[in-house]
C-alpha positions as semicolon CSV with decimal commas, in nm:
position;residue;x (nm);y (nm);z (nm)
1;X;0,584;0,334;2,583
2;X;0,380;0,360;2,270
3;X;0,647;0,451;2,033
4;X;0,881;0,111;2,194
5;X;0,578;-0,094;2,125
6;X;0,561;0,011;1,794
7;X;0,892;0,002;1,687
8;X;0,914;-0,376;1,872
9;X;0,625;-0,481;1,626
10;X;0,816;-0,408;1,337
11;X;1,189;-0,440;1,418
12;X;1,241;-0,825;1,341
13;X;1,065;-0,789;1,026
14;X;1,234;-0,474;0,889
15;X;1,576;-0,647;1,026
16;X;1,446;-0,902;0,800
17;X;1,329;-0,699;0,500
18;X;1,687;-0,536;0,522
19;X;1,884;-0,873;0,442
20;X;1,633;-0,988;0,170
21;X;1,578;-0,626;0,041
22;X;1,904;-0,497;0,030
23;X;1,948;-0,313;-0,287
24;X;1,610;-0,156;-0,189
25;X;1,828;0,198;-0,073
26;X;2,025;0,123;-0,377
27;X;1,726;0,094;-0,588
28;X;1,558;0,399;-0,471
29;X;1,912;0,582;-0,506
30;X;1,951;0,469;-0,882
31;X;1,577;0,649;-0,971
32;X;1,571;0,912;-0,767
33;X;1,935;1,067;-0,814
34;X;1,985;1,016;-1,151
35;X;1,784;1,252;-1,369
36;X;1,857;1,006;-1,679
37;X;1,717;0,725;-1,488
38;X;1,434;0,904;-1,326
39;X;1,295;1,098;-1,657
40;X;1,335;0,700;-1,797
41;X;1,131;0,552;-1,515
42;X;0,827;0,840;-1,590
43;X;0,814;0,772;-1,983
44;X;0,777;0,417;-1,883
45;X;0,545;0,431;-1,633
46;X;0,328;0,671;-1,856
47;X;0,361;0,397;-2,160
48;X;0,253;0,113;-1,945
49;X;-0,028;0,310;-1,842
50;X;0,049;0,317;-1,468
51;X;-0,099;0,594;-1,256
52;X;0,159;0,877;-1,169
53;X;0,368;0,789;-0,878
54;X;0,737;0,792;-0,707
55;X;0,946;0,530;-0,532
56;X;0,938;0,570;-0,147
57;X;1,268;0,488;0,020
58;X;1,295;0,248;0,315
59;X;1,300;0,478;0,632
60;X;1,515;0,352;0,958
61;X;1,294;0,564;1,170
62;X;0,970;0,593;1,062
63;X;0,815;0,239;1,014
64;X;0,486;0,334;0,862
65;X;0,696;0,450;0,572
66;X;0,785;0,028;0,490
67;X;0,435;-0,068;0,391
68;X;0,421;0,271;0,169
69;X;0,787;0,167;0,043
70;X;0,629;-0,201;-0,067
71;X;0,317;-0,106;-0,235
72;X;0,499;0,207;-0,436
73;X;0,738;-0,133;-0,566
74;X;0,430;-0,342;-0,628
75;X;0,223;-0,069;-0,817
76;X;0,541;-0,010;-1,024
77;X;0,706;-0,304;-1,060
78;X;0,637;-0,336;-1,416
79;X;0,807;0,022;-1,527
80;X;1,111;-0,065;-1,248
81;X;1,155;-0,393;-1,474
82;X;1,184;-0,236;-1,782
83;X;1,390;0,094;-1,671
84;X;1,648;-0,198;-1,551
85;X;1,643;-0,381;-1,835
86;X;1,686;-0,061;-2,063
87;X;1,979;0,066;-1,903
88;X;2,344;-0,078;-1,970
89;X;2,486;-0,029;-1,615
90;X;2,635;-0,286;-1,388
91;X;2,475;-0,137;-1,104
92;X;2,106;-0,192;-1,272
93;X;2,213;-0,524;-1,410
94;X;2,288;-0,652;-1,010
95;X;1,949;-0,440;-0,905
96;X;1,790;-0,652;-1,146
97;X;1,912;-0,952;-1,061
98;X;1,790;-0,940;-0,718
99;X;1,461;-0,831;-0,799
100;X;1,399;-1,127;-1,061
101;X;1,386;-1,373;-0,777
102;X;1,077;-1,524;-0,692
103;X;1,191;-1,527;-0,296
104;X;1,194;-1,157;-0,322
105;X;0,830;-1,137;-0,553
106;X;0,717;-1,338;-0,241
107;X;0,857;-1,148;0,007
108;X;0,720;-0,787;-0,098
109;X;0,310;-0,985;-0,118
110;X;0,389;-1,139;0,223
111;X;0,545;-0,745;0,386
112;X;0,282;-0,568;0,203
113;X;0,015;-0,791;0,401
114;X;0,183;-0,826;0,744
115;X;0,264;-0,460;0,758
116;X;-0,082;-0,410;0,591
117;X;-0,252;-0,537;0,887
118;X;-0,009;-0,358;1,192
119;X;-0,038;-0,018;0,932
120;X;-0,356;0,034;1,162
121;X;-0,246;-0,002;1,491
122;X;0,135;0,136;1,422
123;X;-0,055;0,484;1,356
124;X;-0,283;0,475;1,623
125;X;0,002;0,431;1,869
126;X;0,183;0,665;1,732
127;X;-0,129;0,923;1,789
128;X;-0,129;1,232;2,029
129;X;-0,408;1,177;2,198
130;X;-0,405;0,748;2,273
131;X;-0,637;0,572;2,499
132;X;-0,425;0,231;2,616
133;X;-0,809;0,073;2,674
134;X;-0,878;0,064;2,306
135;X;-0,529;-0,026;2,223
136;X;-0,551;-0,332;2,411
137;X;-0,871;-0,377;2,237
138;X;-0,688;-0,290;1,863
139;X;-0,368;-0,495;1,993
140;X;-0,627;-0,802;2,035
141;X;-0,761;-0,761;1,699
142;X;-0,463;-0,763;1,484
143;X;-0,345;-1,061;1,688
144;X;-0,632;-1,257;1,582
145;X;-0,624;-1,139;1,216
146;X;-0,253;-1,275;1,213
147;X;-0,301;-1,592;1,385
148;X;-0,585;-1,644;1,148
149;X;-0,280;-1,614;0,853
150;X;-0,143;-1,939;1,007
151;X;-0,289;-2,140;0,788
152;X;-0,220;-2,339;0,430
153;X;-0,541;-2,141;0,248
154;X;-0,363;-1,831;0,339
155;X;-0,024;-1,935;0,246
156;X;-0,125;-2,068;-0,058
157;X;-0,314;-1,768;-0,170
158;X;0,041;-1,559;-0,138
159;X;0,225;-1,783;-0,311
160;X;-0,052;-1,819;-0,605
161;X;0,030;-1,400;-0,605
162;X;0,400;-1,421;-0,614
163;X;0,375;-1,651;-0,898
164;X;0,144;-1,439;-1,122
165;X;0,365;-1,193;-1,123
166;X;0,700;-1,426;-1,165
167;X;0,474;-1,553;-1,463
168;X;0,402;-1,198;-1,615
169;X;0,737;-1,111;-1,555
170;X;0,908;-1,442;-1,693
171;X;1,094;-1,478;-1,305
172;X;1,197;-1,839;-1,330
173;X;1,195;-2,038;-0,980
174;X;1,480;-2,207;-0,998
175;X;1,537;-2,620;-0,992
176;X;1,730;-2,846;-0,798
177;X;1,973;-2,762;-0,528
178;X;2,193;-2,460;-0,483
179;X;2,554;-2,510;-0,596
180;X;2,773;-2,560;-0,228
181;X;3,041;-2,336;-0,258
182;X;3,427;-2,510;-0,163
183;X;3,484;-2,558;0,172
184;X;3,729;-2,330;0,366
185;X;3,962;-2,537;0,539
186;X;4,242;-2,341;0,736
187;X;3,989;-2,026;0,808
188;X;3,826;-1,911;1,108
189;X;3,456;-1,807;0,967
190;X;3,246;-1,566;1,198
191;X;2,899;-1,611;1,003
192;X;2,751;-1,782;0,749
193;X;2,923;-1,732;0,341
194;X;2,576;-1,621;0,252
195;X;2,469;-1,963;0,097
196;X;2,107;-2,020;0,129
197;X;1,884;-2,308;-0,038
198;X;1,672;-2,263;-0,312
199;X;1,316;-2,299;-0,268
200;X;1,090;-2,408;-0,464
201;X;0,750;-2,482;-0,362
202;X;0,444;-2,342;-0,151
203;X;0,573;-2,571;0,106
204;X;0,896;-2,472;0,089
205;X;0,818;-2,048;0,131
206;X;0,569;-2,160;0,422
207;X;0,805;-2,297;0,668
208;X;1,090;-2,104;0,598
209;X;0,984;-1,765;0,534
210;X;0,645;-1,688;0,598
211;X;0,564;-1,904;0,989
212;X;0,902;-1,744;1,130
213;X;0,809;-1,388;1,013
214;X;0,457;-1,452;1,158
215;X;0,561;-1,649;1,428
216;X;0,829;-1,346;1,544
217;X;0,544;-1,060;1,491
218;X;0,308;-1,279;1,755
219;X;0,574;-1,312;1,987
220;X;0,708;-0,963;2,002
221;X;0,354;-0,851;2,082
222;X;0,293;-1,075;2,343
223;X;0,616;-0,966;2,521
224;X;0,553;-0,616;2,517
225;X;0,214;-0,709;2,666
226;X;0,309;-0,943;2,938
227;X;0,399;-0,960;3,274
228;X;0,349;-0,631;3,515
229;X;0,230;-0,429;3,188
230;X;0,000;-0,662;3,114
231;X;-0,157;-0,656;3,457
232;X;-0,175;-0,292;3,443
233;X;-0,318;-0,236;3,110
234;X;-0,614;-0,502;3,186
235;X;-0,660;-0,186;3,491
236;X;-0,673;0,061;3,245
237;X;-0,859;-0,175;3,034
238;X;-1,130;-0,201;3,341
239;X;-1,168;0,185;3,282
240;X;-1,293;0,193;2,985
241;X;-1,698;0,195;2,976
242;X;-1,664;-0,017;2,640
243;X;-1,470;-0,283;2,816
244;X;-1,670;-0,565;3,009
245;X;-1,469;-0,546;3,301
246;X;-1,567;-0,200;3,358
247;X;-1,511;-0,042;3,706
248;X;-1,449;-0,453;3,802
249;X;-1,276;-0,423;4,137
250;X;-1,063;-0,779;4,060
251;X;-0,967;-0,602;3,722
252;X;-0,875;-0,248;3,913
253;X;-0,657;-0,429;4,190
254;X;-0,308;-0,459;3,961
255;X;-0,295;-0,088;3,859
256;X;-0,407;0,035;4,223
257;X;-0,128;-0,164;4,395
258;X;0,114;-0,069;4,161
259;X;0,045;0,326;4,228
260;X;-0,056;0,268;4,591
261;X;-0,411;0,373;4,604
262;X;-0,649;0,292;4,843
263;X;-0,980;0,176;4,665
264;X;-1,265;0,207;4,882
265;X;-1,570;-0,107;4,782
266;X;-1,833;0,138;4,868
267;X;-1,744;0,420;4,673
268;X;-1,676;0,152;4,359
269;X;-2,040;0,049;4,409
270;X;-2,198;0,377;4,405
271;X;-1,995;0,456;4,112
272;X;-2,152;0,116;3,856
273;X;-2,455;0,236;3,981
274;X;-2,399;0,620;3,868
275;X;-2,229;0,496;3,579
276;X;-2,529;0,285;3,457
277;X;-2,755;0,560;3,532
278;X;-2,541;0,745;3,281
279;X;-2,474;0,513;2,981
280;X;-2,924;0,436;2,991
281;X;-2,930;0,863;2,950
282;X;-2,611;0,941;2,699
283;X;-2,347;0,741;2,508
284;X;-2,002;0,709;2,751
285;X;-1,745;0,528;2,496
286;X;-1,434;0,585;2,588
287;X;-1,198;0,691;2,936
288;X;-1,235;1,070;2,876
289;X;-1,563;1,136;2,900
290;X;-1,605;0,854;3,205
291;X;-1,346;1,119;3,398
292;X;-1,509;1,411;3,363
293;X;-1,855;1,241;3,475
294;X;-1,690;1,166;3,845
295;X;-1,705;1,447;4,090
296;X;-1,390;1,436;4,271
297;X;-1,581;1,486;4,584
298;X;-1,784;1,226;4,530
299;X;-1,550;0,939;4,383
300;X;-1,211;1,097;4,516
301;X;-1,019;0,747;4,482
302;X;-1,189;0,698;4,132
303;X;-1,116;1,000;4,062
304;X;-0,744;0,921;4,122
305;X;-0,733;0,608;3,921
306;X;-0,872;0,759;3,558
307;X;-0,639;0,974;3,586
308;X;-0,351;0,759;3,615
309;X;-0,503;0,579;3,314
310;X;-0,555;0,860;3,121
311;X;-0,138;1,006;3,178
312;X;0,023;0,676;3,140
313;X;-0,051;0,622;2,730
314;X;0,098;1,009;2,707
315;X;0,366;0,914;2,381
316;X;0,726;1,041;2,334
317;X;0,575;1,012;1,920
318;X;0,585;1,432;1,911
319;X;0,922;1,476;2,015
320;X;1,079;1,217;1,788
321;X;0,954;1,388;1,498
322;X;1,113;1,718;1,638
323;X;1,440;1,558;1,579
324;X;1,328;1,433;1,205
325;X;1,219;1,773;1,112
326;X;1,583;1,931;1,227
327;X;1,722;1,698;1,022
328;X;1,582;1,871;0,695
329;X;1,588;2,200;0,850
330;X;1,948;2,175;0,993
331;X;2,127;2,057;0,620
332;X;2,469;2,147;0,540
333;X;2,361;2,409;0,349
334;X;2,265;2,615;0,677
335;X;2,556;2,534;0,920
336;X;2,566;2,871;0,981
337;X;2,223;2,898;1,089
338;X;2,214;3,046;1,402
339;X;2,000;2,863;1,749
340;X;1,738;3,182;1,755
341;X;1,645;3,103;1,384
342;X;1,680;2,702;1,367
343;X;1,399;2,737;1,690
344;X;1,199;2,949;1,522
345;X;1,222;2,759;1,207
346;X;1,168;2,411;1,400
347;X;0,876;2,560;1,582
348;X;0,717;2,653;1,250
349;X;0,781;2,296;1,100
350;X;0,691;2,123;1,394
351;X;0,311;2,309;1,446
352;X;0,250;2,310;1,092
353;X;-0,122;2,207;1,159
354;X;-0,163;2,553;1,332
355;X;0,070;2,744;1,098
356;X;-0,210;2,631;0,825
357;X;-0,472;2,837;1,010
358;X;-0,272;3,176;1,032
359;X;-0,314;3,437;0,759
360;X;-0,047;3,550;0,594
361;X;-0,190;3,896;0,557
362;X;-0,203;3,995;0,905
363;X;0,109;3,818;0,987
364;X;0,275;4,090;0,666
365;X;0,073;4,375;0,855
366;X;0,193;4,301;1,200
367;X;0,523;4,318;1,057
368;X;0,490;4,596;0,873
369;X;0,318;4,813;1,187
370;X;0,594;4,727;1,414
371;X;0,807;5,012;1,359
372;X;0,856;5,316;1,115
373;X;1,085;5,204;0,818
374;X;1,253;5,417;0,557
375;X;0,994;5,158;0,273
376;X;0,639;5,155;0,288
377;X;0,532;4,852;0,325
378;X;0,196;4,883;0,362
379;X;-0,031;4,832;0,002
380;X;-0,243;5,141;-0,064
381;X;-0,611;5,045;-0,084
């Protein structure tokens, strides 16, 4: 559920940042690939006195990696420039063309904000251990901070960006109205020739680019928290001991008639009254620590309902990245690899956070003890 969420919050904008960024994979291809290019893009980048620092290519999978992608092009964009203009190739010549637009300048401020906000939440719902309560809560927040973006002040001040660096860059915004190509006449056309208008004011980027981008990233996260979810994440919400419909028996009733438990008004009672008794003595913040406080004797049907709140955020996040770490384990180079060593190898990418805490040493000496071999491998003290 989490990882759906999060890839609904960013798929109309990536689908977006595609078609305006397109020669971003083509980009990233030209400076990383080419040593010539590459060793180029360093000497320039340490001339211009820019800190250290590689392009990051746009990732289909992993959306965090588009706000990292942005700012790497921001930070550089001044040693990109000048690589392009330095080299005599048609494919940096169109590269170059496309990136001296001020509809693209605009478009990498106005990402590197939008995503900048979601970066936040995308990673928390990605997280292995997720409480929906303060997601809600998180959700909330970044829906405010983005409506609060609707605004001419705010518009203004990205446009104001975009055109500093047009200006520093000499990135003309062009005049007048775009050329119309001829008209086809005789030909069945399945989608538009490409044609777009030119724009050419703060007005102009407003209402066509930035309000449908912002508009789309409201809407998506309203849908995914709407309807029956919605109902039953304002239950899990009225878990939470930070929440101010806490243990609320109007706010519990969606989540206990979707999982058909009997809530008994007594035992709900005793348990704000234990629970208040609690939170005057120690700090409860979250759903975790509320379930282990209730005796399953004692608050059986309570009992029942944390712990429907606390399995339904469980994520799918984990085993998605299994299948992104056999994709640099399993290359072409190791086709031959056989299933007992691309597990083992998996398993070892996969828990690298408790590979970390294993010493080598005694791994080598458990090795070495576990039968006799013709070589000693055992170091003499």
């Amino acid at each position: 559920m989490s990882s759906t969420l999060s890839f609904a919050i960013h798929a109309r904008l990536f689908q977006l940042l595609l078609t305006s960024l397109d020669f971003w994979k083509m980009s990233t291809h030209f400076f990383n690939t080419s040593l010539v290019n590459h060793t180029k893009f360093k000497e320039l980048q340490k001339d211009l006195g820019l800190f250290a620092s590689e392009l990051v290519q746009l990732s289909n999978t992993r959306w965090a990696c588009q706000v990292n992608s942005i700012k790497a092009l921001l930070n550089n964009i001044s040693a990109v420039l000048a690589t392009l203009e330095a080299t005599n190739t048609p494919i940096a010549k169109g590269i170059l063309s496309k990136l001296s637009k001020p509809k693209t300048v605009y478009m990498l401020i106005m990402f590197s904000q939008l995503l900048g906000i979601t970066e936040g939440l995308h990673r928390y719902l990605q997280g292995e251990r997720l409480d929906m309560g303060k997601a809600v809560e998180y959700k909330m927040s970044v829906v405010d901070t983005l409506s609060k973006l609707r605004t001419e002040a705010a518009t203004e001040e990205i446009f104001e960006k975009a055109m500093d660096i047009c200006g520093s860059y000499n990135i003309q915004i062009p005049q007048g109205a775009r050329h119309k190509q001829k008209r086809l006449e005789g030909f069945v056309l399945e989608s538009s020739c490409g044609a777009t208008p030119n724009l050419t004011s703060s007005a102009e980027f407003r209402y066509e680019i930035f309000f449908p981008c912002l508009d789309r990233m409201l809407q998506e996260l309203a849908d995914r928290f709407s309807g029956a979810g919605q109902k039953i994440m304002e239950g899990i919400q009225a878990c939470n001991p930070s929440s101010s419909t806490f243990l609320s028996e109007g706010a519990l009733k969606p989540i206990v008639a979707h999982y058909h438990v009997m809530i008994k008004p007594e035992e709900l009672v005793v348990a704000k009254n234990f629970m208040k008794r609690k939170m005057e003595k120690e700090d409860i913040c979250d759903i975790t620590t509320a379930f282990h406080l209730l005796d399953e004797d004692m608050f059986p049907t309570l009992k029942v309902i944390f712990r429907i709140a606390l399995t339904i955020p469980v994520s799918s996040c984990s085993c998605e990245r299994s299948f992104s770490a056999l994709r640099h384990l399993h290359m072409w180079l190791r086709r031959t690899m056989g299933q007992e060593r691309l597990n083992d190898l998996a398993i070892l990418s996969i828990e690298k956070e408790y590979l970390d805490n294993v010493d080598p040493e005694n791994v080598i000496d458990r090795f070495a003890k576990l039968k006799p071999r013709r070589y000693n491998l055992m170091l003499l003290q």
